[in-house]
Coordinates of C-alpha atoms in Angstrom, one line a residue:
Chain L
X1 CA 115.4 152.7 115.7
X2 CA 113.0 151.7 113.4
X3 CA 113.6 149.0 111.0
X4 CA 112.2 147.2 108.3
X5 CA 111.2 143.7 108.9
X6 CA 111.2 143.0 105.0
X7 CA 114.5 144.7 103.8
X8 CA 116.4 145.2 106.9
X9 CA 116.6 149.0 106.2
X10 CA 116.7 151.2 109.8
X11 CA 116.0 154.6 109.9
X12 CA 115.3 157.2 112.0
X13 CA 112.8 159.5 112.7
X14 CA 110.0 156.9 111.8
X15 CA 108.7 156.4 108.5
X16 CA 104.9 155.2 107.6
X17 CA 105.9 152.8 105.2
X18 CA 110.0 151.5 104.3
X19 CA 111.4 154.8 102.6
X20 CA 113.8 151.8 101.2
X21 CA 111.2 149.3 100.1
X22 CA 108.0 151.0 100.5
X23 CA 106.5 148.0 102.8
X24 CA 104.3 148.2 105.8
X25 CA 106.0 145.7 108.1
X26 CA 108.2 147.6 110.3
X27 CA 109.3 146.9 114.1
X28 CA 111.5 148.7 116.4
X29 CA 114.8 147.5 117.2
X30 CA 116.9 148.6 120.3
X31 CA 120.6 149.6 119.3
X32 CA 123.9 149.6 120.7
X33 CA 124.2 153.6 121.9
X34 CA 127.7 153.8 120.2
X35 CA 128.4 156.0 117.4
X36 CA 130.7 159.0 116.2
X37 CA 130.4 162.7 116.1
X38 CA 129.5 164.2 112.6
X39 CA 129.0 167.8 113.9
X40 CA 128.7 170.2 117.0
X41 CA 127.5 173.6 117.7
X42 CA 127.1 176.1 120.6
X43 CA 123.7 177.7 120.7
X44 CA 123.8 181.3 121.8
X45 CA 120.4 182.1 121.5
X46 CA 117.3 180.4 122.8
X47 CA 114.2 179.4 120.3
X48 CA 112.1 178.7 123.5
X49 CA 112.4 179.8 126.7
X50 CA 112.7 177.0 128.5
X51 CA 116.4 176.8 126.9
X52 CA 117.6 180.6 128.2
X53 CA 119.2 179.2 131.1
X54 CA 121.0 176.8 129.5
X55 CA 122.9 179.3 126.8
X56 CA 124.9 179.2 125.5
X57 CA 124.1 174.9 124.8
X58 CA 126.1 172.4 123.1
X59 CA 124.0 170.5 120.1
X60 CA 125.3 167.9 118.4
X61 CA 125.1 165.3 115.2
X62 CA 126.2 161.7 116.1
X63 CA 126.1 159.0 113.0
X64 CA 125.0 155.7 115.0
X65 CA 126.9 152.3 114.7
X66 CA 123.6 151.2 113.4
X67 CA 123.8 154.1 110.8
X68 CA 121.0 156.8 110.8
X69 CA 121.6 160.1 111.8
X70 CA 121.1 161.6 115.5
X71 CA 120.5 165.4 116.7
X72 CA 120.8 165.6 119.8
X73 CA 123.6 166.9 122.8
X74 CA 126.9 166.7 123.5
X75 CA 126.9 166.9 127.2
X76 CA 130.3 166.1 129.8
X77 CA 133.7 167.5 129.4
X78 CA 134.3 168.4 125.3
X79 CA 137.8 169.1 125.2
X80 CA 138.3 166.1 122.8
X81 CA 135.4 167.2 120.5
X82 CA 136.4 166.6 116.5
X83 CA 134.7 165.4 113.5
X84 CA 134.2 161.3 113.8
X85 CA 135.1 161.1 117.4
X86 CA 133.4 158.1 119.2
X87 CA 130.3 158.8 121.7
X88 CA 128.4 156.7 123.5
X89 CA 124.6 157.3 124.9
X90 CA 123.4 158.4 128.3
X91 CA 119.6 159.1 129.2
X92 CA 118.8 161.9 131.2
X93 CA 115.3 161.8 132.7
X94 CA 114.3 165.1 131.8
X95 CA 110.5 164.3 134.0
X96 CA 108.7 161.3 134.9
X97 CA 107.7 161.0 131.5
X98 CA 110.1 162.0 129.4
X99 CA 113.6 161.1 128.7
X100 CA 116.2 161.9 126.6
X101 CA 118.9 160.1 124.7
X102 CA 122.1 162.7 125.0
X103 CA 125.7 161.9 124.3
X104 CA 129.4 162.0 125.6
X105 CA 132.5 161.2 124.0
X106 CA 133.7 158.0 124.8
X107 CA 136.2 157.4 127.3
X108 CA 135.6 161.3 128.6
Chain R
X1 CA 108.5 173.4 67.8
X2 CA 108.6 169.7 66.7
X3 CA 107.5 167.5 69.6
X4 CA 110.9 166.2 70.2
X5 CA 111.8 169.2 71.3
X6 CA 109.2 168.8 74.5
X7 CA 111.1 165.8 75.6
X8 CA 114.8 167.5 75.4
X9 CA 114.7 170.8 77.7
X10 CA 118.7 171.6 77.1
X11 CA 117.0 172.4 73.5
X12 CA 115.8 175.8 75.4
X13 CA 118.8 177.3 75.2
X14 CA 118.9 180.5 74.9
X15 CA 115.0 180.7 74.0
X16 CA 113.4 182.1 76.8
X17 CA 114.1 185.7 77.8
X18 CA 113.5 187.0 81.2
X19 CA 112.5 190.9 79.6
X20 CA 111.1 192.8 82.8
X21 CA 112.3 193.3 86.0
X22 CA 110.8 195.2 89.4
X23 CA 111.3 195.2 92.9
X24 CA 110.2 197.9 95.7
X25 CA 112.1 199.3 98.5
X26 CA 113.2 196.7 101.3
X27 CA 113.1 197.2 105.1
X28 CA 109.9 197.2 107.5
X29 CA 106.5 198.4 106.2
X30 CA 104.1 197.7 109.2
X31 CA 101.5 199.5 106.7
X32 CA 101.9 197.1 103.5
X33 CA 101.1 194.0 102.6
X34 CA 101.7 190.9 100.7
X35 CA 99.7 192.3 98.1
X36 CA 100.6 196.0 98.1
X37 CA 104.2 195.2 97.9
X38 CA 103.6 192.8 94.8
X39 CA 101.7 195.3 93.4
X40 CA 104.3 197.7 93.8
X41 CA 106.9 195.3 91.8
X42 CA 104.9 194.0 89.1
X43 CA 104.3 197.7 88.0
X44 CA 107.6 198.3 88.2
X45 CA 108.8 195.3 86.0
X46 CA 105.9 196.1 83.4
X47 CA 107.5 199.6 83.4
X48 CA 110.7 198.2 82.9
X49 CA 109.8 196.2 79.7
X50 CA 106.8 198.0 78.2
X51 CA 104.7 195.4 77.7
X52 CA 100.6 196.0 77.6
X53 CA 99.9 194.4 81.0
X54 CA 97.1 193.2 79.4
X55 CA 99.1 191.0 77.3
X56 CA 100.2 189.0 81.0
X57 CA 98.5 185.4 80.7
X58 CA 100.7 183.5 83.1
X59 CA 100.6 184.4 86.8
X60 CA 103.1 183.3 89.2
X61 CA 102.8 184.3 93.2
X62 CA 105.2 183.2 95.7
X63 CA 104.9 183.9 99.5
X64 CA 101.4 185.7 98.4
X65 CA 98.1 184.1 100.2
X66 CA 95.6 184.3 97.2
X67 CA 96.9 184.1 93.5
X68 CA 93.0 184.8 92.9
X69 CA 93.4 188.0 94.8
X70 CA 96.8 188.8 93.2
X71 CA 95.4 188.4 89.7
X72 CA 92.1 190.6 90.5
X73 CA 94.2 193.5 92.2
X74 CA 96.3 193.4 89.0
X75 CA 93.2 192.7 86.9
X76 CA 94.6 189.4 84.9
X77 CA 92.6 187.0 83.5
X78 CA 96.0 184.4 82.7
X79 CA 96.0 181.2 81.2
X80 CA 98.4 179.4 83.7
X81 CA 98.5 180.1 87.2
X82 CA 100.8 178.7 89.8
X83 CA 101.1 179.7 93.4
X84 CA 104.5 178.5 95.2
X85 CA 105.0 178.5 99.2
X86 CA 107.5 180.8 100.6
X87 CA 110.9 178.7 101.3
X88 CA 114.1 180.1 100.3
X89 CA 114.1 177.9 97.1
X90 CA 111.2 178.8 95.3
X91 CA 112.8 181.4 92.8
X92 CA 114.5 178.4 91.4
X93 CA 111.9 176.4 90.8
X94 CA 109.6 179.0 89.4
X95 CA 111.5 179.8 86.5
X96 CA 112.0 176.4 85.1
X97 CA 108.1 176.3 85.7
X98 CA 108.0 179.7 83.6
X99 CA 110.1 178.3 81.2
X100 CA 108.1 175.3 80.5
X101 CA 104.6 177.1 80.1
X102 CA 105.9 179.5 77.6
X103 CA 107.9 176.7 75.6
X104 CA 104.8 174.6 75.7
X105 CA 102.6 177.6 74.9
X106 CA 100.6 177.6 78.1
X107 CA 101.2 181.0 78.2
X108 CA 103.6 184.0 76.4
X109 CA 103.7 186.6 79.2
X110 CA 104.5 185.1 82.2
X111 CA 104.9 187.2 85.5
X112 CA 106.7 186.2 88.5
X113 CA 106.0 187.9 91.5
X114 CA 107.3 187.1 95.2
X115 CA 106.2 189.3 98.0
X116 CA 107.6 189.0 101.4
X117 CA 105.9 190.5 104.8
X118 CA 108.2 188.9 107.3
X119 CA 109.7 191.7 108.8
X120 CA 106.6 193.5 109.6
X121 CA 104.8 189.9 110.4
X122 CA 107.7 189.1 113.1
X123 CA 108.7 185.5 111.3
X124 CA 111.0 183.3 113.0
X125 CA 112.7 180.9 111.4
X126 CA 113.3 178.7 114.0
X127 CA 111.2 177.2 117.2
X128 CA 107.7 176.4 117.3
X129 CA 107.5 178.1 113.9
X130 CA 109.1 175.2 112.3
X131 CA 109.3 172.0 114.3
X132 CA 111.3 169.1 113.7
X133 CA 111.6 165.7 116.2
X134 CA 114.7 167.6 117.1
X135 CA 113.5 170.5 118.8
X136 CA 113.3 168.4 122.5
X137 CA 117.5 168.6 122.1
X138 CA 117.0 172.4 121.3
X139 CA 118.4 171.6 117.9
X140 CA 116.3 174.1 115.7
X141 CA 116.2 176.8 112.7
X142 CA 118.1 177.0 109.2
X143 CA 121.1 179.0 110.8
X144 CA 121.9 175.8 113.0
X145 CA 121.8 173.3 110.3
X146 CA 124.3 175.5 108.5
X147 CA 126.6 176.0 111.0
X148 CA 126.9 172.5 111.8
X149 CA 127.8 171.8 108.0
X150 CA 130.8 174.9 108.0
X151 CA 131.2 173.2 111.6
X152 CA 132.0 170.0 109.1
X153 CA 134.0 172.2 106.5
X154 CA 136.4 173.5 109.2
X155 CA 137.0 170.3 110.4
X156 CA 137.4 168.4 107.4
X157 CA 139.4 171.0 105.5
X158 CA 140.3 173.2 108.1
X159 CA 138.3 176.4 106.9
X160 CA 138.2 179.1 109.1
X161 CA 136.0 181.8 110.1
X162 CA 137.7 184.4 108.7
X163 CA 138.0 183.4 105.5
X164 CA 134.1 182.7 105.9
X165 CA 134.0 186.6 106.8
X166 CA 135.4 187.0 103.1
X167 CA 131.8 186.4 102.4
X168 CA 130.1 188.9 104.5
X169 CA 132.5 191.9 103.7
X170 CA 132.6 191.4 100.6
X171 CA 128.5 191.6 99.9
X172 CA 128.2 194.3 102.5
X173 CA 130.7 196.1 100.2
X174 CA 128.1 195.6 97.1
X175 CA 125.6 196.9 99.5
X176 CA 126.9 200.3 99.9
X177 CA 126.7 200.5 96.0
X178 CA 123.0 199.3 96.1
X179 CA 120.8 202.5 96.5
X180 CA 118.0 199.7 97.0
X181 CA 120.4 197.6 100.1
X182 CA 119.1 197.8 103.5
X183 CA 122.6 197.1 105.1
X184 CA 124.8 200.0 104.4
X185 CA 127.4 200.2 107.4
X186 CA 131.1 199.3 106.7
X187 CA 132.7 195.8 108.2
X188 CA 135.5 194.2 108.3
X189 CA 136.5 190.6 109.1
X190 CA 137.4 191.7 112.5
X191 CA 133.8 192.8 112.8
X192 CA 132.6 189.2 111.4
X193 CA 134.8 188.2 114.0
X194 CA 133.7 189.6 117.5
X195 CA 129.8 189.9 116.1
X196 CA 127.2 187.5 118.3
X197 CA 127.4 184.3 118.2
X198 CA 124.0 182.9 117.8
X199 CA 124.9 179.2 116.5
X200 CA 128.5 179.2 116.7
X201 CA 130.5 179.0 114.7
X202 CA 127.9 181.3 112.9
X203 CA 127.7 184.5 113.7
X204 CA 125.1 187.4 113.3
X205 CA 127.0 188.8 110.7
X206 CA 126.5 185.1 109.1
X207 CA 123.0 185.4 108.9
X208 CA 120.6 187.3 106.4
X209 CA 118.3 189.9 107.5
X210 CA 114.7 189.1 107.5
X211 CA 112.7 192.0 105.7
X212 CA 110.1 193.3 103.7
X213 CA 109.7 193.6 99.7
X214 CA 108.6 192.1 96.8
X215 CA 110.4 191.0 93.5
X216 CA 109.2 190.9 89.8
X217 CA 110.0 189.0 86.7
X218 CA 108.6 189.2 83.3
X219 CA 109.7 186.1 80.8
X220 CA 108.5 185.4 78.1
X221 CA 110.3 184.2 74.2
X222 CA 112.9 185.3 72.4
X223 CA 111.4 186.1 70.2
X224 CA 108.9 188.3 71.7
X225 CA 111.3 189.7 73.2
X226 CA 112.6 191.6 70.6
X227 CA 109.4 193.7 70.7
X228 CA 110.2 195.0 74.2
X229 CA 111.8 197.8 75.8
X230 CA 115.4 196.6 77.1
X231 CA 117.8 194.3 75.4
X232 CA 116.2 190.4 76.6
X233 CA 118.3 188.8 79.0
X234 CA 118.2 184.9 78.2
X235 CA 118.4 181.7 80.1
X236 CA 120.9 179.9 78.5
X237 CA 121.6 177.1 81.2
X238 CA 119.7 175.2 83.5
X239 CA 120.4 172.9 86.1
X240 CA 118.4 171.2 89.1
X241 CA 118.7 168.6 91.6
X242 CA 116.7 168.2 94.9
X243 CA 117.7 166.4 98.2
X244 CA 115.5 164.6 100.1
X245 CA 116.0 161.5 101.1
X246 CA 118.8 162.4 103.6
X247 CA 116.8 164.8 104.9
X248 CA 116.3 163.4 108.4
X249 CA 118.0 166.4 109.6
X250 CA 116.1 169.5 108.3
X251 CA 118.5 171.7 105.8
X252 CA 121.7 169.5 106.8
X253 CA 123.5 167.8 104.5
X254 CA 126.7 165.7 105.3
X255 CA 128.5 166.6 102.0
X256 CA 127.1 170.5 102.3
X257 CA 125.3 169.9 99.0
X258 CA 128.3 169.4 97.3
X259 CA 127.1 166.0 94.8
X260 CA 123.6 167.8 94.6
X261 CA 125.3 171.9 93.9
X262 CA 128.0 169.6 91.6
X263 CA 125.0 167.6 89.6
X264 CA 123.0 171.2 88.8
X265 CA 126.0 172.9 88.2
X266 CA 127.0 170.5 85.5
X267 CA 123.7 170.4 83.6
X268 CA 123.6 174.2 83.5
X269 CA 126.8 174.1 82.0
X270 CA 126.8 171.2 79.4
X271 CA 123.1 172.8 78.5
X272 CA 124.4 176.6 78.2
X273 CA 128.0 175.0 76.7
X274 CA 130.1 176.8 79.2
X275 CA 132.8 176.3 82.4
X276 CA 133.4 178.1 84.9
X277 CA 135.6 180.1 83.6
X278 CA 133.1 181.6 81.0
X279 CA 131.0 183.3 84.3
X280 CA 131.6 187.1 84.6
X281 CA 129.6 187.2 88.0
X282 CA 127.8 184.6 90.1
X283 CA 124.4 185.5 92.0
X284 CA 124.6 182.6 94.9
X285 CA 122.0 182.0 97.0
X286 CA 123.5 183.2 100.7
X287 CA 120.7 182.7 103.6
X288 CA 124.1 182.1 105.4
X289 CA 127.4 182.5 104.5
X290 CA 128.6 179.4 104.1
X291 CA 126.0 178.3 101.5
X292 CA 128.3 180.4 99.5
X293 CA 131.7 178.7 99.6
X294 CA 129.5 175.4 99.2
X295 CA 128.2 176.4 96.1
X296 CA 131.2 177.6 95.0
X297 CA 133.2 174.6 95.3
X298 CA 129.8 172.2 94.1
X299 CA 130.0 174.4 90.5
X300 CA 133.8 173.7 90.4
X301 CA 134.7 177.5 90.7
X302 CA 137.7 175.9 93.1
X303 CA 138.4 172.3 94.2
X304 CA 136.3 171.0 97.4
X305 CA 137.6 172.0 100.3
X306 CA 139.3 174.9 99.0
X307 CA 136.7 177.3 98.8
X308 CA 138.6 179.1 102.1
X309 CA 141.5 179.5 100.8
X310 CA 139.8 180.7 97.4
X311 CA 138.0 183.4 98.8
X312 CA 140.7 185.5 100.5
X313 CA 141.6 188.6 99.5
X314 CA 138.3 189.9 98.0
X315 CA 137.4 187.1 95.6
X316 CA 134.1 188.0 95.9
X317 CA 133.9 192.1 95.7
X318 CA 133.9 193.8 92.8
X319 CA 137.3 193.9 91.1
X320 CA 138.1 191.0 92.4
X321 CA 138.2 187.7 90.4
X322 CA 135.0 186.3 90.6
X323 CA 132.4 189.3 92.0
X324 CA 129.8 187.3 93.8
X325 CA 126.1 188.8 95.0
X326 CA 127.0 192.4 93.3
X327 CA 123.6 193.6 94.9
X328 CA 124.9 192.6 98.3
X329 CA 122.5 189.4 98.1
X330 CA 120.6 188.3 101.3
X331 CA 123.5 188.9 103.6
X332 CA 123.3 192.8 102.8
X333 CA 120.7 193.7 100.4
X334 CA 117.6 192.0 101.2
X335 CA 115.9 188.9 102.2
X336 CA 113.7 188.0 98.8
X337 CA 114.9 184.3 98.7
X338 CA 117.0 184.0 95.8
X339 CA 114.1 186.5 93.3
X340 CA 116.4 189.7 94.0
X341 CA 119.1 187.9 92.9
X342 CA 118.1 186.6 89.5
X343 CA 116.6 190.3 89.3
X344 CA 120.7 191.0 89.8
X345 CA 122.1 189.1 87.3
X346 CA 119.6 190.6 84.5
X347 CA 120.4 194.1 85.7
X348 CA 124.0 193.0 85.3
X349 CA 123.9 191.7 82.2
X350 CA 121.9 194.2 80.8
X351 CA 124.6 197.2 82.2
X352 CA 122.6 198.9 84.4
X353 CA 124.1 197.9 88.1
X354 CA 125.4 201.8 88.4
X355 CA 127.9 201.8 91.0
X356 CA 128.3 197.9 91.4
X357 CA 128.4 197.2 87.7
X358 CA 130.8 194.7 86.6
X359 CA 132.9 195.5 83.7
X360 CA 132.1 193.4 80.9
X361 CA 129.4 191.4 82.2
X362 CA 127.7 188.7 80.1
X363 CA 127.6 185.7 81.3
X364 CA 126.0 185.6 85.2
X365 CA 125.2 182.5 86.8
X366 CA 122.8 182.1 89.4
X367 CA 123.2 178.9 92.1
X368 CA 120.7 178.0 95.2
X369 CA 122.5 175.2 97.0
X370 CA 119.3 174.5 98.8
X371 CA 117.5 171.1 99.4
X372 CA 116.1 172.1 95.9
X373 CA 119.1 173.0 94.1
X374 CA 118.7 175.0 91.0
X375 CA 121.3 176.8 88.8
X376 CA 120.9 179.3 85.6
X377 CA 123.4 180.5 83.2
X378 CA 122.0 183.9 81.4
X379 CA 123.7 185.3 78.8
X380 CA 122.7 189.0 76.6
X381 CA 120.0 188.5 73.9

């Protein structure tokens, strides 16, 4: 996440200067993976078609310990799914380049 | 006007009229264009009021490429032009900008006109035509981000989709009294029910239609109003409050606009001096359903969390106790981002909703819980 080296502020996605204190000094800090489960929905139809095969697909909004907001998905077993339940970060290697941050629930 | 009166906008109240109204069919015209279809609705809205077109010297265009190209195919020569971009939130914004030029005396004729090709041009909303950082989790378009706030609303308060359906029957019912509605077929909250999902818990029968049309106002003074055709229909509460600095998550909002849909709602009451209670019909912005039961809940209309429960039994149709969206709003009418409906509450107001009218109707508020939330109280002149 990015964070502000002046006001401690950490946000996410980046920002060009501190939304909270308008400075330039920012770094990245790594964070702890944990957070909860604000949201979750099931998409049925796919915006690009490298999703088709995946639908219907399982979206999610986690609120990190750290505090920003996350989109991202809720992959594993969801039985347990409901509003503020804990989840904790995997990393899928999507290719050699690229990898994503996904999330279960904890303890699932 | 003293010039205390610039620095206090409640002291509008009931000053500016919107006089002139015009919109052309809605559905898919392949052959028309952004222009031809604002054509179309500003004649119709200088028909409507009888004003010397001439007389137009503040120009307006929303979703239109070229104001300079509107104004020559209309042959204006305005004072004030503005030219807005075409998100579902412009409408709102637009008339407090009307309001302002014709207080200030920028301009006395001011006409509004929206124009919408998106059916015929194949928009998406959604995808690659608006990306976020969240489109490598497949998390995309304005139907997602509201179905993960009702998503929130269920859980929170235990809302359900059926009563969510309320919404959609209920404005597909005004629709079958709209000779202008696109939507016309009967449904029922089973149908909401066993439609598509496409973001579930959303369903198609959640969604608006995308389509072609255009939308026209005419405002202008009260006091030139008097010289018009129809009886003026004035703005007698405003209210506005954008969100954007939790806006990480394009169109979501953790508290489903409920501080930002509360804040508007308030001024537009304190300014107009009215409640809740004083609204005969309520024109709310519905790209989905569930913007619907936020606003109503954000204006105070129920308690939050209890717009659910609030909305069974027909709340919203006609005859019932609060008719909502009489022309069958975006959900069943048409797609013209919030413009149709303020077009709604004049036609309302001023008697002539045929079939849909409500009985009685004087007061109409209009409410876009959007990321730019806007609300208007208009009362008969």
């Amino acid at each position: 996440m990015q964070v502000c080296d002046d006001c401690a502020d950490i946000h996410f996605p980046p920002t060009p200067v501190c939304p909270a204190c308008l400075g330039d000094h920012q770094s990245w800090q790594i964070v702890s993976g944990d957070g909860v489960l604000e949201s979750w929905i099931d998409l049925h139809r796919a915006y690009w078609p490298g999703f088709t095969d995946d639908l219907p697909y399982r979206v999610c909004i986690v609120k990190l310990a750290e505090g920003p907001l996350l989109a991202s998905n809720l992959v594993g077993p969801s039985e347990g799914a409901k509003l503020h339940a804990p989840v904790r970060v995997i990393f899928e290697q999507v290719t050699d380049e690229i990898t994503l941050p996904k999330f279960r629930l904890a303890g699932g | 006007m003293q010039d205390s009166d610039l620095e206090d906008f409640v002291s509008l109240k009931n000053k500016i009229a919107v006089v002139g109204v015009g919109n052309t069919a809605y559905g898919a015209f392949p052959e028309e264009d952004e222009y031809s279809l604002g054509a179309k609705a500003f004649r119709n809205a200088i028909e409507d009021c009888g004003l010397d077109k001439s007389l137009v010297d503040g120009l307006l265009v929303c979703r239109i490429p070229s104001y300079v190209r509107m104004g020559e195919i209309l042959r204006l020569d305005p004072r004030w032009t503005i030219t807005l971009p075409g998100h579902g939130r412009m409408s709102g914004m637009a008339i407090v900008d009307a309001m302002m030029a014709i207080a200030t005396g920028q301009a006395n004729y001011v006409a509004l006109i929206y124009s919408n090709i998106g059916r015929s041009r194949r928009v998406n909303y959604g995808g690659d035509e608006s990306p976020s950082p969240w489109d490598p989790w497949g998390y995309t378009s304005p139907g997602a981000a509201h179905a993960m706030m009702f998503r929130r609303h269920m859980e929170l308060y235990g809302t359900t989709t059926r009563q969510l359906a309320e919404v959609s029957v209920a404005f597909r019912g005004h629709a079958m009294l709209n000779p202008d509605a696109v939507m016309k077929r009967p449904i029922t909250i089973d149908d909401h029910e066993n439609a598509r999902p496409i973001a579930a818990p959303l369903r198609m029968l959640d969604y608006c239609m995308i389509n072609d049309g255009a939308v026209c106002l005419i405002l202008t003074s009260r006091e030139r109003a008097r010289d018009l055709r129809k009886t003026p229909v004035l703005i007698s509460g405003v209210g506005a409050r954008d969100q954007f600095a939790d806006g990480q998550i394009p169109m979501f909002s953790m508290d489903c606009r409920y501080a930002a849909t509360q804040d508007a709602g308030s001024q537009a009451y304190k300014m107009a001096g009215m409640a809740p209670d004083d609204i005969d019909a309520l024109m709310s912005y519905d790209n989905f359903s569930p913007s619907v039961l936020f606003s109503l809940e954000g204006l105070g209309f129920c308690n939050r969390g209890e717009s659910g429960p609030f909305v069974e039994g027909g709340t919203l149709a006609l005859g019932g106790k609060l008719p909502t969206n009489t022309d069958g709003g975006h959900l069943s009418c048409a797609y013209m981002q919030g413009w149709a409906l303020n077009v709604e509450a004049v036609r309302q107001i001023r008697g002539e909703g045929g079939e849909r009218q409500v009985p009685n109707c004087d007061v109409v508020q209009y409410i876009q819980s959007t990321p730019c939330t806007r609300s208007f109280i208009y009362v008969r002149g």
